[in-house]
Amino acid sequence: MTFSIVALDGETGDLGVAVASKFLAVGSVVPWANAGVGAIATQALANVRYGPDGLVALAGGASAEAVVAELTGRDAGGSQRQVGIVDARGGAASHTGDGCLPWAGGRTGDGFAVQGNILTGPEVVDAIVTSFLRTTGPLPDRLLAALLAGDRAGGDRRGRQSAALLVVRSEGGYGEGDDRWIDLRVDDHPDPVPELIRVFGVWRLLMDRPDPPDLVPIDGDVGAELRDRLTRLGWAPDAAPDDEVFRERMRAELATVPRVGAPRDAGQGWGSEWDAALIGWMGVANLESRTAAAGWIDPAVLKVLRDESSG
């Protein structure tokens, strides 16, 4: 009841799954992945054990093709299962049991597997493959573009309800504490794939790290603007708001957040107290992943600050 793409970025090693379905919360069932190991989509009359068991087999050195054969071969319900697997070496395999409801099938290539069942036709799988191969950029963008192409080619013949994106990267999770770099879901929506793309845009704003060449230096004019806008929002260093204890704790916690770029002297009017005020506001706005070195600001952060302090 689903269509999906499982893929590896051969340059970065990122592994991911993008999936959509006329099924509630498809992201809670179909996608599985471990960094440096592989990615799996288990669907149709899904056997969720294919996810964890398949990842264990991949971690032990088995190929994607061997794992698909093992999982389906020992499963009495294998004829009703559909599964796509990509291993960390780029090997790919896809299985569609002959008991899956039509249209059902899949395609594989170097570093990707695409599969779907109860689709409007094979054009859905073909559109996903064509888009993935033609799209450039980071793996999440390619996966979402491919998913949208399949959706607009017809998708699930029963309609639309949910979509999900899972991408793993070594130490790519929040605070580098795990490998779940991106884990986003739209569980119940009339047009879930575009909504997933919108949510990914929010994730990118809040969680992406800035590139040092893109940082804006806090010079005289920018510093003056930042002081004015932070003051409007109640974040001036000499402000005494009712929640000052909370703000002070926020600034203290965020002082340990890794900062992008090399520190620079911003000159008179922008010292450590204003730097701390900016970081405190960024924490409240959930923008701490975009913290730049002292004397710099991420242009995306500057835009949000301008938007929130205008009017």
XYZ file of C-alpha atoms in Angstrom:
311
model
C 0.000 0.000 0.000
C 3.038 2.161 -0.502
C 5.798 3.464 -2.761
C 9.329 4.100 -1.580
C 12.927 4.715 -2.527
C 15.924 3.467 -0.559
C 19.300 4.948 -1.493
C 22.962 5.584 -0.719
C 24.943 8.739 -1.412
C 28.211 7.267 -2.625
C 30.154 10.453 -1.875
C 29.017 11.143 1.680
C 27.966 7.657 2.771
C 24.531 8.956 3.774
C 21.760 6.353 3.592
C 18.058 7.066 3.447
C 14.468 6.096 2.775
C 11.615 8.220 1.457
C 8.120 6.756 1.449
C 4.478 7.733 0.869
C 1.220 5.848 1.241
C -2.542 5.862 1.753
C -1.805 4.572 5.231
C -1.695 6.320 8.611
C 1.835 7.173 9.813
C 3.714 5.173 7.195
C 6.978 6.423 8.701
C 6.326 4.316 11.809
C 6.444 1.092 9.783
C 8.382 1.239 6.529
C 11.785 3.018 6.877
C 14.804 1.558 8.691
C 18.455 2.587 8.415
C 21.768 2.537 10.271
C 24.743 4.664 9.266
C 27.545 2.665 7.702
C 25.270 -0.372 7.457
C 22.327 0.063 5.102
C 18.733 1.186 4.605
C 15.543 -0.848 4.309
C 11.926 -0.237 3.280
C 9.508 -2.979 4.355
C 5.990 -2.609 2.966
C 2.886 -4.215 1.356
C 1.640 -6.564 4.105
C 4.724 -5.355 5.934
C 6.792 -7.624 8.141
C 8.389 -5.088 10.474
C 10.994 -7.641 11.553
C 12.588 -7.154 8.136
C 13.871 -3.793 9.418
C 15.886 -4.708 12.522
C 16.731 -8.238 11.358
C 17.877 -6.991 7.975
C 20.110 -4.325 9.519
C 21.741 -6.924 11.762
C 22.468 -9.099 8.723
C 23.871 -6.130 6.778
C 26.061 -5.169 9.739
C 27.435 -8.701 9.664
C 28.655 -8.176 6.108
C 25.831 -9.680 4.060
C 24.921 -7.983 0.781
C 21.570 -6.357 0.099
C 20.666 -9.170 -2.301
C 21.584 -11.862 0.224
C 19.579 -10.181 2.980
C 16.461 -9.910 0.813
C 16.776 -13.600 -0.070
C 17.242 -14.550 3.580
C 14.348 -12.471 4.909
C 11.811 -13.539 2.305
C 13.016 -17.128 2.144
C 12.313 -17.844 5.793
C 9.025 -15.903 5.890
C 5.853 -17.963 5.360
C 4.173 -14.755 4.222
C 6.948 -13.781 1.822
C 4.613 -13.784 -1.168
C 2.725 -10.851 0.357
C 5.791 -8.805 1.284
C 7.621 -6.062 -0.526
C 11.067 -4.919 0.556
C 13.870 -2.778 -0.819
C 17.386 -2.757 0.616
C 20.586 -0.834 -0.094
C 23.806 -1.742 1.680
C 26.651 0.601 2.593
C 28.649 -0.530 -0.453
C 25.878 0.525 -2.846
C 24.473 -2.927 -3.490
C 20.713 -2.859 -3.991
C 17.906 -5.395 -4.068
C 14.127 -5.291 -4.229
C 11.538 -8.018 -3.733
C 7.868 -7.960 -4.685
C 5.966 -11.072 -3.678
C 3.524 -12.488 -6.224
C 0.731 -12.008 -3.692
C 1.132 -8.216 -3.548
C -1.846 -6.286 -4.878
C -1.450 -4.705 -8.338
C 0.130 -2.749 -9.666
C 3.200 -3.890 -7.769
C 6.875 -4.007 -8.711
C 10.244 -2.366 -8.362
C 13.534 -1.360 -9.949
C 17.095 -1.251 -8.702
C 20.270 0.478 -9.795
C 23.655 1.459 -8.443
C 22.942 2.562 -4.884
C 19.132 2.634 -5.007
C 16.014 0.462 -4.864
C 12.515 1.672 -5.763
C 9.344 -0.316 -5.105
C 5.613 0.124 -4.756
C 2.341 -1.744 -4.539
C -1.300 -0.856 -5.210
C 0.042 1.819 -7.547
C -1.699 3.416 -10.492
C 0.875 1.685 -12.710
C 4.584 1.135 -13.458
C 4.915 4.796 -14.425
C 5.096 5.624 -10.707
C 8.256 3.590 -10.167
C 9.709 4.835 -13.450
C 9.111 8.460 -12.461
C 10.833 7.940 -9.115
C 13.880 6.372 -10.758
C 14.123 9.042 -13.463
C 13.883 11.884 -10.961
C 16.425 10.363 -8.586
C 18.965 9.852 -11.359
C 18.479 13.344 -12.805
C 18.406 15.305 -9.558
C 21.669 16.587 -8.105
C 22.510 17.757 -4.615
C 22.365 16.212 -1.144
C 20.644 12.859 -0.687
C 17.589 14.255 1.193
C 16.794 16.612 -1.685
C 17.114 13.829 -4.238
C 14.916 11.483 -2.217
C 12.179 14.076 -1.796
C 12.278 15.086 -5.459
C 11.957 11.424 -6.441
C 9.090 10.847 -4.010
C 7.224 13.870 -5.363
C 7.740 12.660 -8.945
C 6.204 9.299 -8.076
C 3.336 10.944 -6.256
C 2.526 13.225 -9.171
C 2.805 10.313 -11.618
C -0.126 8.666 -9.836
C 1.225 7.226 -6.615
C -0.925 4.982 -4.463
C -4.094 4.166 -6.416
C -6.197 4.495 -3.235
C -5.148 8.085 -2.549
C -2.815 9.959 -0.197
C -2.396 10.086 3.574
C 1.166 10.027 4.927
C 4.835 10.343 3.987
C 8.205 10.114 5.697
C 11.910 10.778 5.216
C 14.673 9.019 7.150
C 18.346 9.767 6.431
C 21.223 8.528 8.583
C 24.752 9.883 8.842
C 27.514 8.966 11.278
C 27.069 11.251 14.341
C 24.602 13.293 12.297
C 21.852 13.319 14.934
C 21.055 16.134 17.330
C 24.145 17.089 19.286
C 26.033 14.373 17.374
C 24.478 11.925 19.832
C 23.270 9.383 17.267
C 23.119 8.702 13.520
C 19.519 9.801 12.818
C 20.403 12.895 10.820
C 16.898 13.510 9.430
C 13.756 11.774 10.683
C 10.620 13.573 9.512
C 7.050 12.366 9.173
C 3.694 13.631 7.977
C 1.289 11.156 9.533
C -2.129 12.279 8.270
C -2.519 14.917 5.554
C -4.521 15.275 2.322
C -1.334 15.980 0.320
C 1.485 14.561 2.433
C 4.461 14.662 0.056
C 4.446 18.456 -0.507
C 3.798 18.849 3.214
C 6.836 16.672 3.963
C 8.903 18.879 1.674
C 7.660 21.938 3.579
C 8.555 20.353 6.924
C 11.994 19.506 5.552
C 12.439 23.191 4.742
C 11.715 24.015 8.388
C 14.184 21.323 9.482
C 16.821 22.796 7.183
C 16.322 26.263 8.683
C 16.518 25.071 12.272
C 19.021 22.219 12.094
C 21.448 22.837 9.226
C 24.868 24.220 10.086
C 25.905 27.333 8.150
C 28.778 27.327 5.685
C 31.605 29.629 6.868
C 31.853 31.470 3.501
C 28.177 32.459 3.832
C 28.522 34.108 7.253
C 27.852 37.836 7.539
C 30.450 39.879 9.470
C 29.017 41.912 12.343
C 30.436 45.301 11.398
C 29.233 48.733 12.464
C 25.978 48.805 10.502
C 25.067 45.158 11.097
C 25.973 45.468 14.771
C 23.748 48.513 15.149
C 20.881 46.717 13.468
C 21.316 43.644 15.668
C 21.355 45.746 18.845
C 18.179 47.524 17.758
C 16.320 44.354 16.830
C 17.374 42.421 19.936
C 16.300 45.385 22.058
C 12.878 45.402 20.408
C 12.511 41.734 21.325
C 13.571 42.360 24.926
C 17.032 40.813 24.661
C 19.216 43.874 25.374
C 21.911 43.012 27.942
C 20.618 45.624 30.378
C 17.011 44.462 30.139
C 15.495 42.979 33.299
C 12.596 40.806 32.155
C 10.551 38.648 34.519
C 12.131 35.515 33.039
C 15.742 36.663 33.473
C 16.665 33.508 35.418
C 15.448 31.387 32.498
C 17.308 33.558 30.014
C 20.525 33.396 31.982
C 20.326 29.618 32.118
C 19.593 29.553 28.393
C 22.681 31.664 27.648
C 24.830 29.487 29.902
C 23.676 26.241 28.272
C 24.160 27.564 24.755
C 27.660 28.814 25.538
C 28.846 25.231 24.922
C 27.223 24.894 21.480
C 29.827 24.400 18.707
C 30.270 27.588 16.695
C 30.994 27.825 12.986
C 33.877 29.927 11.658
C 36.809 31.736 13.214
C 36.105 34.459 15.811
C 36.673 38.061 14.797
C 36.632 41.394 16.600
C 33.346 43.081 15.741
C 34.596 46.400 17.007
C 33.127 48.924 19.395
C 29.484 48.429 20.221
C 29.383 44.645 19.833
C 31.025 42.899 22.754
C 30.566 39.657 24.633
C 27.359 40.866 26.319
C 25.620 41.431 22.975
C 27.039 38.181 21.628
C 25.483 36.395 24.626
C 22.178 38.185 24.015
C 22.125 37.049 20.392
C 22.884 33.451 21.347
C 20.164 33.505 24.018
C 17.555 34.712 21.549
C 18.711 32.100 19.027
C 18.167 29.369 21.615
C 14.594 30.473 22.248
C 14.046 30.523 18.465
C 15.538 26.982 18.153
C 18.302 28.306 15.899
C 21.250 27.164 18.023
C 22.513 24.811 15.307
C 23.275 27.928 13.255
C 25.485 29.555 15.902
C 28.406 31.356 14.254
C 31.719 32.313 15.839
C 31.880 35.612 17.701
C 31.750 38.551 15.296
C 29.640 36.710 12.690
C 25.994 35.886 12.058
C 24.380 33.317 9.794
C 22.305 35.103 7.094
C 19.393 32.723 7.782
C 19.453 33.768 11.439
C 19.579 37.423 10.445
C 16.494 36.951 8.264
C 14.516 35.323 11.088
C 15.562 38.104 13.484
C 14.457 40.735 10.995
C 11.121 38.984 10.450
C 10.389 38.572 14.156
C 11.372 42.124 15.123
C 9.562 43.919 12.306
C 6.202 45.583 12.639
